[in-house]
Amino acid sequence: MKIAAGLSVQIEYELSIKGGDVIESSTRSGPLRYVQGQGKMLPGLESRLVGLAPGDEKRGEIPAREAFGSEDTLPVKEMPRRDFPKDAKLEPGSVFEAKSPTGEPLRLKIISASSDKVKARLLHPLVGRDLVFRVKVLAVSDPTRPPPAPGVVELDVDDLKDA
């Protein structure tokens, strides 16, 4: 069975910044299972896996615009001016480092500011960065069908046509 919309897929993978560090890897977190087409993984990676079958391996690049989008697609938040340091120059284009309510670091790019409100874009740390991927397909199955009984081998009709 080949990867197509609606099918359950299990992969080993590694994602890294082009020319840089590994940002995610199944060697750390274990194989990834997802349903193709549900938007639960990077669109640029998901689209490159269509048509692969168990045992297939693929390497490649994902341009920044297909990974985390471009800056103008990222969310904008309006915040009280008092959330920023009193002496901060809140000019359009300025970037600030902050912490989210959960303590995660985040970056904000100022779009506009008034005496009481600031409108800022929330910057993903990888926006604008090209990625490199390595994937090995472990399994592809129909999530609506129960798995085969132990010892039973399922054949893919598409593979039989080629024989």
Tab-separated table of C-alpha atoms in Angstrom, residues 5 22 40 57 82 89 116 122 143 145:
chain	number	residue	atom	x	y	z
A	5	ALA	CA	-4.796	10.731	1.711
A	22	VAL	CA	18.862	18.363	13.881
A	40	LYS	CA	-0.838	17.088	11.584
A	57	GLU	CA	13.485	5.878	1.935
A	82	ARG	CA	2.345	47.818	29.811
A	89	LYS	CA	11.266	51.728	21.552
A	116	ASP	CA	-1.809	51.768	25.319
A	122	LEU	CA	4.435	35.985	16.804
A	143	PRO	CA	-6.991	3.149	9.682
A	145	ARG	CA	-9.525	-1.762	8.858
